[in-house]
């Protein structure tokens, strides 16, 4: 009988367990604990090293997220197959998050909200849409979905990725050599890159200074892509006008961190695209069935690239 272990600690753990059992009838699905018999597959988020060490016969590990940086912190057997979530309901959430932040800034809704709290009636001069260029770093499953959603509102959109892409209505740039040109005309920068050796600390003084004066940043990728002090310095100098941050070097964001109280920073608690139980487990169960019948699956992590 197929054996599957689940490691997803949290208040809904039992619900995840019972739903995974429903999606894999006929398999023995258990919560991971030390000393369990060898399993065929593991479904995990941020697994302890002990799980990897004890379960040395796994055919594959399924990561309960799109980003695999936490999983890659483990010492993993080189041949162990790792799979990440592909969309599973996250692409729509990302598009919603970015459209919300974009429209809020473009239409000055934050300022109107403050005015209303002072019973102040004052109309602002509308911004020019064609000047409000949205630049998306990362054109994968999530960045691509954001690009299409933003495009539907009529904003000029550009994207930056590792390899060349072609997306209708999106000016596509690729590779480190094209980064400066990509940033130079970006008014609203959205980061949806994976955290890898190449992207760590990429959002720093040197790169963010290449954005035009008054640009803003939305970081939805991982906290370690951003150098916090550099962002604060650029906001304070007026080079950048605003930042919307969902991910942080340390999570939860420490109580004393300056982002909490900075007037130009909006913080959300890593909710831009949450892992949805049914969508994720259905995808994983289907991939287990494909693997068991010897078929190809998508979403396999390329360890050399780091994503
Ligand atoms: P994906 O499909 O793998 O796409 C990653 C994109 O980043 C690809 O376009 C890739 O280029 C590009 N990229 C990678 N390394 C690069 C580099 N060095 N230079 C330029 N471009 C590079 O990943 P995804 O599913 O869209 O997810 C992206 C990230 O979002 C995840 O890794 C995770 O960190 C983050 N995330 C955050 C949340 C949240 O709630 N805040 C939720 C889910 C995911 P190529 O197309 O050329 O390969
Ligand atoms: C969440 O951050 C994910 O990587 O899915």
mmCIF file of C-alpha atoms and ligand atoms in Angstrom:
data_model
loop_
_atom_site.group_PDB
_atom_site.id
_atom_site.type_symbol
_atom_site.label_atom_id
_atom_site.label_comp_id
_atom_site.label_asym_id
_atom_site.label_seq_id
_atom_site.Cartn_x
_atom_site.Cartn_y
_atom_site.Cartn_z
ATOM 1 C CA UNK A 1 0.000 0.000 0.000
ATOM 2 C CA UNK A 2 1.195 3.488 -0.910
ATOM 3 C CA UNK A 3 2.421 5.414 2.134
ATOM 4 C CA UNK A 4 2.302 9.213 2.327
ATOM 5 C CA UNK A 5 3.403 11.441 5.197
ATOM 6 C CA UNK A 6 2.206 14.982 5.823
ATOM 7 C CA UNK A 7 4.101 17.710 7.682
ATOM 8 C CA UNK A 8 2.060 20.911 7.809
ATOM 9 C CA UNK A 9 2.028 22.040 11.434
ATOM 10 C CA UNK A 10 -0.692 24.535 12.304
ATOM 11 C CA UNK A 11 -4.235 24.781 13.598
ATOM 12 C CA UNK A 12 -5.720 23.130 10.482
ATOM 13 C CA UNK A 13 -3.359 20.150 10.484
ATOM 14 C CA UNK A 14 -6.126 17.570 11.086
ATOM 15 C CA UNK A 15 -8.236 19.048 8.317
ATOM 16 C CA UNK A 16 -5.287 18.811 5.909
ATOM 17 C CA UNK A 17 -4.746 15.209 6.954
ATOM 18 C CA UNK A 18 -8.350 14.155 6.455
ATOM 19 C CA UNK A 19 -8.594 15.956 3.093
ATOM 20 C CA UNK A 20 -5.357 14.406 1.827
ATOM 21 C CA UNK A 21 -6.786 10.998 2.788
ATOM 22 C CA UNK A 22 -9.907 11.809 0.750
ATOM 23 C CA UNK A 23 -7.832 12.770 -2.284
ATOM 24 C CA UNK A 24 -5.725 9.605 -1.986
ATOM 25 C CA UNK A 25 -8.184 6.790 -1.248
ATOM 26 C CA UNK A 26 -6.357 3.518 -0.835
ATOM 27 C CA UNK A 27 -3.152 5.164 0.419
ATOM 28 C CA UNK A 28 -2.002 5.160 4.047
ATOM 29 C CA UNK A 29 -1.657 8.857 4.883
ATOM 30 C CA UNK A 30 -0.183 9.837 8.255
ATOM 31 C CA UNK A 31 1.089 12.940 10.005
ATOM 32 C CA UNK A 32 4.856 12.774 10.199
ATOM 33 C CA UNK A 33 6.304 11.643 13.511
ATOM 34 C CA UNK A 34 9.719 10.237 14.240
ATOM 35 C CA UNK A 35 9.973 6.465 13.855
ATOM 36 C CA UNK A 36 7.258 6.006 11.189
ATOM 37 C CA UNK A 37 7.816 3.213 8.651
ATOM 38 C CA UNK A 38 9.316 4.299 5.302
ATOM 39 C CA UNK A 39 6.907 6.339 3.147
ATOM 40 C CA UNK A 40 6.736 6.743 -0.625
ATOM 41 C CA UNK A 41 5.929 10.464 -0.676
ATOM 42 C CA UNK A 42 6.110 13.392 1.731
ATOM 43 C CA UNK A 43 3.879 16.474 1.551
ATOM 44 C CA UNK A 44 5.546 19.211 3.555
ATOM 45 C CA UNK A 45 6.123 22.821 4.445
ATOM 46 C CA UNK A 46 9.481 23.686 6.068
ATOM 47 C CA UNK A 47 10.231 20.094 7.122
ATOM 48 C CA UNK A 48 12.613 19.328 9.974
ATOM 49 C CA UNK A 49 15.935 17.805 8.892
ATOM 50 C CA UNK A 50 15.013 14.713 10.914
ATOM 51 C CA UNK A 51 12.113 13.957 8.537
ATOM 52 C CA UNK A 52 14.458 14.009 5.539
ATOM 53 C CA UNK A 53 17.100 11.947 7.326
ATOM 54 C CA UNK A 54 14.700 9.286 8.617
ATOM 55 C CA UNK A 55 12.610 8.993 5.450
ATOM 56 C CA UNK A 56 15.521 8.180 3.174
ATOM 57 C CA UNK A 57 13.458 6.090 0.722
ATOM 58 C CA UNK A 58 11.084 8.831 -0.488
ATOM 59 C CA UNK A 59 10.241 8.866 -4.194
ATOM 60 C CA UNK A 60 9.419 12.587 -4.070
ATOM 61 C CA UNK A 61 8.768 15.481 -1.705
ATOM 62 C CA UNK A 62 5.877 17.860 -2.412
ATOM 63 C CA UNK A 63 6.387 21.402 -1.143
ATOM 64 C CA UNK A 64 3.199 23.068 0.129
ATOM 65 C CA UNK A 65 4.121 26.377 -1.453
ATOM 66 C CA UNK A 66 5.368 27.855 -4.720
ATOM 67 C CA UNK A 67 8.695 28.964 -3.232
ATOM 68 C CA UNK A 68 11.091 26.160 -2.297
ATOM 69 C CA UNK A 69 13.746 28.223 -0.485
ATOM 70 C CA UNK A 70 12.796 26.793 2.932
ATOM 71 C CA UNK A 71 12.865 23.213 1.629
ATOM 72 C CA UNK A 72 16.267 23.774 0.005
ATOM 73 C CA UNK A 73 17.683 24.786 3.394
ATOM 74 C CA UNK A 74 17.533 21.073 4.325
ATOM 75 C CA UNK A 75 20.398 18.742 3.481
ATOM 76 C CA UNK A 76 18.648 16.690 0.783
ATOM 77 C CA UNK A 77 19.812 13.574 -1.067
ATOM 78 C CA UNK A 78 20.926 14.836 -4.507
ATOM 79 C CA UNK A 79 18.611 12.502 -6.401
ATOM 80 C CA UNK A 80 15.485 13.226 -4.344
ATOM 81 C CA UNK A 81 12.748 14.673 -6.567
ATOM 82 C CA UNK A 82 11.259 17.922 -5.260
ATOM 83 C CA UNK A 83 8.000 19.359 -6.546
ATOM 84 C CA UNK A 84 6.568 22.776 -5.857
ATOM 85 C CA UNK A 85 2.967 23.981 -6.050
ATOM 86 C CA UNK A 86 2.043 25.328 -9.460
ATOM 87 C CA UNK A 87 -0.535 28.084 -9.105
ATOM 88 C CA UNK A 88 -3.075 25.977 -7.137
ATOM 89 C CA UNK A 89 -5.219 29.086 -6.677
ATOM 90 C CA UNK A 90 -2.306 31.426 -5.924
ATOM 91 C CA UNK A 91 -2.121 33.156 -9.315
ATOM 92 C CA UNK A 92 -5.556 34.739 -8.899
ATOM 93 C CA UNK A 93 -4.750 35.801 -5.331
ATOM 94 C CA UNK A 94 -1.509 37.445 -6.499
ATOM 95 C CA UNK A 95 -3.316 39.267 -9.285
ATOM 96 C CA UNK A 96 -5.914 40.502 -6.771
ATOM 97 C CA UNK A 97 -3.235 41.690 -4.345
ATOM 98 C CA UNK A 98 -1.249 43.590 -6.974
ATOM 99 C CA UNK A 99 -4.319 45.126 -8.613
ATOM 100 C CA UNK A 100 -5.501 46.288 -5.195
ATOM 101 C CA UNK A 101 -2.144 47.919 -4.363
ATOM 102 C CA UNK A 102 -1.811 49.388 -7.848
ATOM 103 C CA UNK A 103 -5.281 50.881 -8.082
ATOM 104 C CA UNK A 104 -5.053 52.184 -4.524
ATOM 105 C CA UNK A 105 -1.910 54.116 -5.375
ATOM 106 C CA UNK A 106 -2.846 55.153 -8.916
ATOM 107 C CA UNK A 107 -6.264 56.480 -7.819
ATOM 108 C CA UNK A 108 -4.983 57.994 -4.523
ATOM 109 C CA UNK A 109 -7.526 55.948 -2.552
ATOM 110 C CA UNK A 110 -5.298 55.963 0.555
ATOM 111 C CA UNK A 111 -5.263 59.755 0.563
ATOM 112 C CA UNK A 112 -9.022 59.953 -0.030
ATOM 113 C CA UNK A 113 -9.546 57.611 2.915
ATOM 114 C CA UNK A 114 -7.504 59.912 5.149
ATOM 115 C CA UNK A 115 -9.345 62.971 3.836
ATOM 116 C CA UNK A 116 -12.687 61.328 4.601
ATOM 117 C CA UNK A 117 -11.586 60.687 8.180
ATOM 118 C CA UNK A 118 -11.153 64.500 8.434
ATOM 119 C CA UNK A 119 -14.494 65.153 6.612
ATOM 120 C CA UNK A 120 -12.459 66.860 3.901
ATOM 121 C CA UNK A 121 -13.829 67.095 0.325
ATOM 122 C CA UNK A 122 -10.992 67.664 -2.149
ATOM 123 C CA UNK A 123 -10.559 66.228 -5.638
ATOM 124 C CA UNK A 124 -7.067 65.486 -6.906
ATOM 125 C CA UNK A 125 -5.784 65.803 -10.432
ATOM 126 C CA UNK A 126 -5.962 62.335 -12.037
ATOM 127 C CA UNK A 127 -2.651 60.634 -12.817
ATOM 128 C CA UNK A 128 -1.786 59.722 -16.392
ATOM 129 C CA UNK A 129 -2.137 55.960 -16.929
ATOM 130 C CA UNK A 130 0.444 55.827 -19.708
ATOM 131 C CA UNK A 131 3.043 57.265 -17.300
ATOM 132 C CA UNK A 132 2.300 54.619 -14.681
ATOM 133 C CA UNK A 133 4.445 51.783 -16.024
ATOM 134 C CA UNK A 134 4.130 48.535 -14.053
ATOM 135 C CA UNK A 135 7.320 46.440 -13.987
ATOM 136 C CA UNK A 136 7.111 42.830 -12.839
ATOM 137 C CA UNK A 137 10.226 40.959 -11.762
ATOM 138 C CA UNK A 138 9.523 37.274 -12.401
ATOM 139 C CA UNK A 139 7.254 36.185 -15.255
ATOM 140 C CA UNK A 140 6.480 32.708 -13.954
ATOM 141 C CA UNK A 141 3.092 31.336 -12.962
ATOM 142 C CA UNK A 142 2.440 34.171 -10.522
ATOM 143 C CA UNK A 143 4.215 37.071 -12.257
ATOM 144 C CA UNK A 144 2.607 36.110 -15.572
ATOM 145 C CA UNK A 145 -0.858 36.130 -14.017
ATOM 146 C CA UNK A 146 -0.185 39.554 -12.490
ATOM 147 C CA UNK A 147 1.063 40.900 -15.830
ATOM 148 C CA UNK A 148 -2.139 39.849 -17.601
ATOM 149 C CA UNK A 149 -4.396 41.239 -14.848
ATOM 150 C CA UNK A 150 -2.630 44.611 -14.782
ATOM 151 C CA UNK A 151 -2.685 44.767 -18.573
ATOM 152 C CA UNK A 152 -6.464 44.337 -18.491
ATOM 153 C CA UNK A 153 -6.694 47.678 -16.628
ATOM 154 C CA UNK A 154 -4.776 49.325 -19.472
ATOM 155 C CA UNK A 155 -1.508 50.011 -17.641
ATOM 156 C CA UNK A 156 1.704 49.759 -19.639
ATOM 157 C CA UNK A 157 3.395 46.552 -18.436
ATOM 158 C CA UNK A 158 6.979 45.323 -18.619
ATOM 159 C CA UNK A 159 8.458 42.164 -17.174
ATOM 160 C CA UNK A 160 11.884 40.804 -16.323
ATOM 161 C CA UNK A 161 12.879 37.148 -16.147
ATOM 162 C CA UNK A 162 15.907 34.882 -16.381
ATOM 163 C CA UNK A 163 15.140 33.488 -19.839
ATOM 164 C CA UNK A 164 13.345 35.339 -22.670
ATOM 165 C CA UNK A 165 9.529 35.421 -22.589
ATOM 166 C CA UNK A 166 6.880 36.659 -25.007
ATOM 167 C CA UNK A 167 3.586 37.798 -23.443
ATOM 168 C CA UNK A 168 0.986 39.674 -25.438
ATOM 169 C CA UNK A 169 1.053 43.374 -24.565
ATOM 170 C CA UNK A 170 3.996 43.055 -22.171
ATOM 171 C CA UNK A 171 7.473 44.437 -22.900
ATOM 172 C CA UNK A 172 9.705 41.542 -21.880
ATOM 173 C CA UNK A 173 13.309 41.862 -20.675
ATOM 174 C CA UNK A 174 15.589 39.038 -19.603
ATOM 175 C CA UNK A 175 18.921 38.512 -17.946
ATOM 176 C CA UNK A 176 21.068 40.653 -15.708
ATOM 177 C CA UNK A 177 22.245 42.809 -18.634
ATOM 178 C CA UNK A 178 18.692 44.011 -19.262
ATOM 179 C CA UNK A 179 17.871 44.815 -15.625
ATOM 180 C CA UNK A 180 18.900 48.497 -15.720
ATOM 181 C CA UNK A 181 16.831 49.157 -18.844
ATOM 182 C CA UNK A 182 13.854 47.335 -17.310
ATOM 183 C CA UNK A 183 14.042 49.375 -14.102
ATOM 184 C CA UNK A 184 14.696 52.743 -15.741
ATOM 185 C CA UNK A 185 11.088 53.221 -16.912
ATOM 186 C CA UNK A 186 9.274 51.283 -14.166
ATOM 187 C CA UNK A 187 6.997 53.471 -12.018
ATOM 188 C CA UNK A 188 5.398 50.613 -10.010
ATOM 189 C CA UNK A 189 7.751 47.693 -9.350
ATOM 190 C CA UNK A 190 6.380 44.284 -8.332
ATOM 191 C CA UNK A 191 8.795 41.558 -7.224
ATOM 192 C CA UNK A 192 7.737 37.944 -7.786
ATOM 193 C CA UNK A 193 11.119 36.248 -8.099
ATOM 194 C CA UNK A 194 12.103 33.091 -6.212
ATOM 195 C CA UNK A 195 14.765 33.461 -3.518
ATOM 196 C CA UNK A 196 17.990 31.996 -4.937
ATOM 197 C CA UNK A 197 21.699 32.721 -4.732
ATOM 198 C CA UNK A 198 21.234 35.047 -7.710
ATOM 199 C CA UNK A 199 18.254 36.992 -6.344
ATOM 200 C CA UNK A 200 19.241 37.378 -2.679
ATOM 201 C CA UNK A 201 19.647 41.111 -1.836
ATOM 202 C CA UNK A 202 18.777 42.039 -5.429
ATOM 203 C CA UNK A 203 16.472 44.846 -4.264
ATOM 204 C CA UNK A 204 19.206 47.079 -2.860
ATOM 205 C CA UNK A 205 20.318 50.706 -3.119
ATOM 206 C CA UNK A 206 22.142 50.094 -6.421
ATOM 207 C CA UNK A 207 19.142 48.575 -8.226
ATOM 208 C CA UNK A 208 16.285 50.509 -6.577
ATOM 209 C CA UNK A 209 18.114 53.782 -7.377
ATOM 210 C CA UNK A 210 17.726 52.934 -11.054
ATOM 211 C CA UNK A 211 13.946 53.357 -10.751
ATOM 212 C CA UNK A 212 12.662 56.817 -11.700
ATOM 213 C CA UNK A 213 12.170 59.285 -8.827
ATOM 214 C CA UNK A 214 8.773 58.742 -7.177
ATOM 215 C CA UNK A 215 8.543 55.034 -8.058
ATOM 216 C CA UNK A 216 7.095 52.522 -5.625
ATOM 217 C CA UNK A 217 7.870 48.909 -4.712
ATOM 218 C CA UNK A 218 5.678 45.893 -3.959
ATOM 219 C CA UNK A 219 7.655 42.917 -2.640
ATOM 220 C CA UNK A 220 5.663 39.682 -2.620
ATOM 221 C CA UNK A 221 8.569 37.296 -3.215
ATOM 222 C CA UNK A 222 10.714 36.720 -0.113
ATOM 223 C CA UNK A 223 12.136 39.121 2.484
ATOM 224 C CA UNK A 224 15.747 38.210 1.720
ATOM 225 C CA UNK A 225 15.511 39.724 -1.757
ATOM 226 C CA UNK A 226 15.240 43.158 -0.156
ATOM 227 C CA UNK A 227 17.881 45.093 1.781
ATOM 228 C CA UNK A 228 15.625 46.736 4.368
ATOM 229 C CA UNK A 229 17.938 49.669 5.265
ATOM 230 C CA UNK A 230 18.407 50.566 1.590
ATOM 231 C CA UNK A 231 14.654 50.724 1.040
ATOM 232 C CA UNK A 232 14.156 52.934 4.091
ATOM 233 C CA UNK A 233 16.959 55.290 2.981
ATOM 234 C CA UNK A 234 15.422 55.638 -0.502
ATOM 235 C CA UNK A 235 11.938 56.267 0.943
ATOM 236 C CA UNK A 236 13.324 58.868 3.353
ATOM 237 C CA UNK A 237 15.284 60.638 0.631
ATOM 238 C CA UNK A 238 12.121 60.826 -1.517
ATOM 239 C CA UNK A 239 13.593 58.769 -4.344
ATOM 240 C CA UNK A 240 10.894 56.141 -3.722
ATOM 241 C CA UNK A 241 7.355 57.184 -2.808
ATOM 242 C CA UNK A 242 5.894 54.021 -1.236
ATOM 243 C CA UNK A 243 6.453 50.340 -0.483
ATOM 244 C CA UNK A 244 3.946 47.545 0.005
ATOM 245 C CA UNK A 245 5.584 44.571 1.673
ATOM 246 C CA UNK A 246 4.132 41.109 2.283
ATOM 247 C CA UNK A 247 7.333 39.166 3.021
ATOM 248 C CA UNK A 248 10.182 39.867 5.434
ATOM 249 C CA UNK A 249 13.628 38.667 6.447
ATOM 250 C CA UNK A 250 12.169 37.629 9.762
ATOM 251 C CA UNK A 251 8.541 36.488 10.000
ATOM 252 C CA UNK A 252 6.468 37.456 11.905
ATOM 253 C CA UNK A 253 7.918 40.945 11.327
ATOM 254 C CA UNK A 254 9.491 41.863 14.709
ATOM 255 C CA UNK A 255 7.471 44.368 16.747
ATOM 256 C CA UNK A 256 10.278 46.940 16.749
ATOM 257 C CA UNK A 257 11.006 46.771 13.007
ATOM 258 C CA UNK A 258 10.845 50.269 11.406
ATOM 259 C CA UNK A 259 8.603 49.028 8.581
ATOM 260 C CA UNK A 260 5.646 48.838 10.985
ATOM 261 C CA UNK A 261 5.594 52.561 11.666
ATOM 262 C CA UNK A 262 7.091 54.003 8.483
ATOM 263 C CA UNK A 263 4.497 56.347 6.910
ATOM 264 C CA UNK A 264 5.351 55.211 3.382
ATOM 265 C CA UNK A 265 5.316 51.461 4.090
ATOM 266 C CA UNK A 266 2.265 49.154 4.086
ATOM 267 C CA UNK A 267 2.717 45.752 5.701
ATOM 268 C CA UNK A 268 0.685 42.568 5.233
ATOM 269 C CA UNK A 269 1.487 39.279 7.028
ATOM 270 C CA UNK A 270 2.597 37.046 4.116
ATOM 271 C CA UNK A 271 -0.910 36.602 2.768
ATOM 272 C CA UNK A 272 -0.518 37.780 -0.819
ATOM 273 C CA UNK A 273 -1.218 34.256 -2.079
ATOM 274 C CA UNK A 274 -2.048 31.673 0.545
ATOM 275 C CA UNK A 275 -1.777 27.921 0.107
ATOM 276 C CA UNK A 276 -5.343 26.748 -0.518
ATOM 277 C CA UNK A 277 -6.085 23.310 0.897
ATOM 278 C CA UNK A 278 -8.325 21.773 -1.748
ATOM 279 C CA UNK A 279 -6.537 23.217 -4.782
ATOM 280 C CA UNK A 280 -3.122 22.182 -3.424
ATOM 281 C CA UNK A 281 -4.026 18.676 -2.269
ATOM 282 C CA UNK A 282 -5.928 17.924 -5.465
ATOM 283 C CA UNK A 283 -2.861 18.932 -7.503
ATOM 284 C CA UNK A 284 -0.510 16.854 -5.364
ATOM 285 C CA UNK A 285 -2.738 13.773 -5.387
ATOM 286 C CA UNK A 286 -2.991 13.947 -9.177
ATOM 287 C CA UNK A 287 0.805 14.174 -9.482
ATOM 288 C CA UNK A 288 1.268 11.192 -7.173
ATOM 289 C CA UNK A 289 -1.083 9.196 -9.405
ATOM 290 C CA UNK A 290 0.889 10.262 -12.498
ATOM 291 C CA UNK A 291 4.233 9.371 -10.890
ATOM 292 C CA UNK A 292 2.900 6.010 -9.743
ATOM 293 C CA UNK A 293 1.831 5.206 -13.304
ATOM 294 C CA UNK A 294 5.223 6.231 -14.657
ATOM 295 C CA UNK A 295 4.054 9.444 -16.314
ATOM 296 C CA UNK A 296 5.757 12.827 -16.482
ATOM 297 C CA UNK A 297 4.789 15.610 -14.077
ATOM 298 C CA UNK A 298 5.446 19.347 -14.171
ATOM 299 C CA UNK A 299 6.657 21.515 -11.295
ATOM 300 C CA UNK A 300 9.877 19.623 -10.592
ATOM 301 C CA UNK A 301 12.400 21.883 -8.886
ATOM 302 C CA UNK A 302 15.634 22.468 -10.747
ATOM 303 C CA UNK A 303 18.103 22.375 -7.858
ATOM 304 C CA UNK A 304 20.878 24.066 -9.855
ATOM 305 C CA UNK A 305 18.687 27.086 -10.661
ATOM 306 C CA UNK A 306 17.280 27.058 -7.125
ATOM 307 C CA UNK A 307 13.608 27.195 -8.128
HETATM 308 P P1 LIG B 1 8.002 30.482 -11.073
HETATM 309 O O1 LIG B 1 6.832 30.060 -11.888
HETATM 310 O O2 LIG B 1 9.132 29.545 -10.885
HETATM 311 O O3 LIG B 1 8.559 31.838 -11.696
HETATM 312 C C1 LIG B 1 9.739 32.428 -11.279
HETATM 313 C C2 LIG B 1 10.093 33.554 -12.233
HETATM 314 O O4 LIG B 1 11.264 34.225 -11.740
HETATM 315 C C3 LIG B 1 10.439 33.037 -13.645
HETATM 316 O O5 LIG B 1 9.929 33.918 -14.618
HETATM 317 C C4 LIG B 1 11.969 33.058 -13.638
HETATM 318 O O6 LIG B 1 12.559 33.231 -14.914
HETATM 319 C C5 LIG B 1 12.223 34.288 -12.788
HETATM 320 N N1 LIG B 1 13.601 34.264 -12.247
HETATM 321 C C6 LIG B 1 14.167 33.348 -11.430
HETATM 322 N N2 LIG B 1 15.449 33.653 -11.180
HETATM 323 C C7 LIG B 1 15.697 34.796 -11.867
HETATM 324 C C8 LIG B 1 16.838 35.600 -12.024
HETATM 325 N N3 LIG B 1 18.000 35.302 -11.435
HETATM 326 N N4 LIG B 1 16.752 36.706 -12.811
HETATM 327 C C9 LIG B 1 15.595 37.005 -13.441
HETATM 328 N N5 LIG B 1 14.462 36.276 -13.334
HETATM 329 C C10 LIG B 1 14.521 35.182 -12.548
HETATM 330 O O7 LIG B 1 7.531 30.904 -9.609
HETATM 331 P P2 LIG B 1 6.084 31.431 -9.139
HETATM 332 O O8 LIG B 1 5.167 30.300 -8.898
HETATM 333 O O9 LIG B 1 5.654 32.510 -10.054
HETATM 334 O O10 LIG B 1 6.471 32.040 -7.690
HETATM 335 C C11 LIG B 1 7.409 33.080 -7.572
HETATM 336 C C12 LIG B 1 7.754 33.325 -6.107
HETATM 337 O O11 LIG B 1 6.667 33.979 -5.455
HETATM 338 C C13 LIG B 1 7.978 32.091 -5.258
HETATM 339 O O12 LIG B 1 9.278 31.562 -5.452
HETATM 340 C C14 LIG B 1 7.771 32.609 -3.848
HETATM 341 O O13 LIG B 1 8.994 33.057 -3.302
HETATM 342 C C15 LIG B 1 6.840 33.804 -4.037
HETATM 343 N N6 LIG B 1 5.509 33.574 -3.440
HETATM 344 C C16 LIG B 1 5.075 34.421 -2.494
HETATM 345 C C17 LIG B 1 3.810 34.253 -1.949
HETATM 346 C C18 LIG B 1 3.243 35.225 -0.963
HETATM 347 O O14 LIG B 1 2.181 34.963 -0.409
HETATM 348 N N7 LIG B 1 3.885 36.337 -0.724
HETATM 349 C C19 LIG B 1 3.007 33.176 -2.362
HETATM 350 C C20 LIG B 1 3.505 32.314 -3.327
HETATM 351 C C21 LIG B 1 4.769 32.507 -3.867
HETATM 352 P P3 LIG B 1 12.346 32.133 -16.061
HETATM 353 O O15 LIG B 1 10.902 32.275 -16.489
HETATM 354 O O16 LIG B 1 13.288 32.555 -17.126
HETATM 355 O O17 LIG B 1 12.643 30.798 -15.433
HETATM 356 C C1 LIG B 2 4.320 31.175 -0.218
HETATM 357 O O1 LIG B 2 5.009 32.083 0.120
HETATM 358 C C2 LIG B 2 4.665 30.236 -1.231
HETATM 359 O O2 LIG B 2 5.850 30.163 -1.609
HETATM 360 O O3 LIG B 2 3.772 29.512 -1.688
#
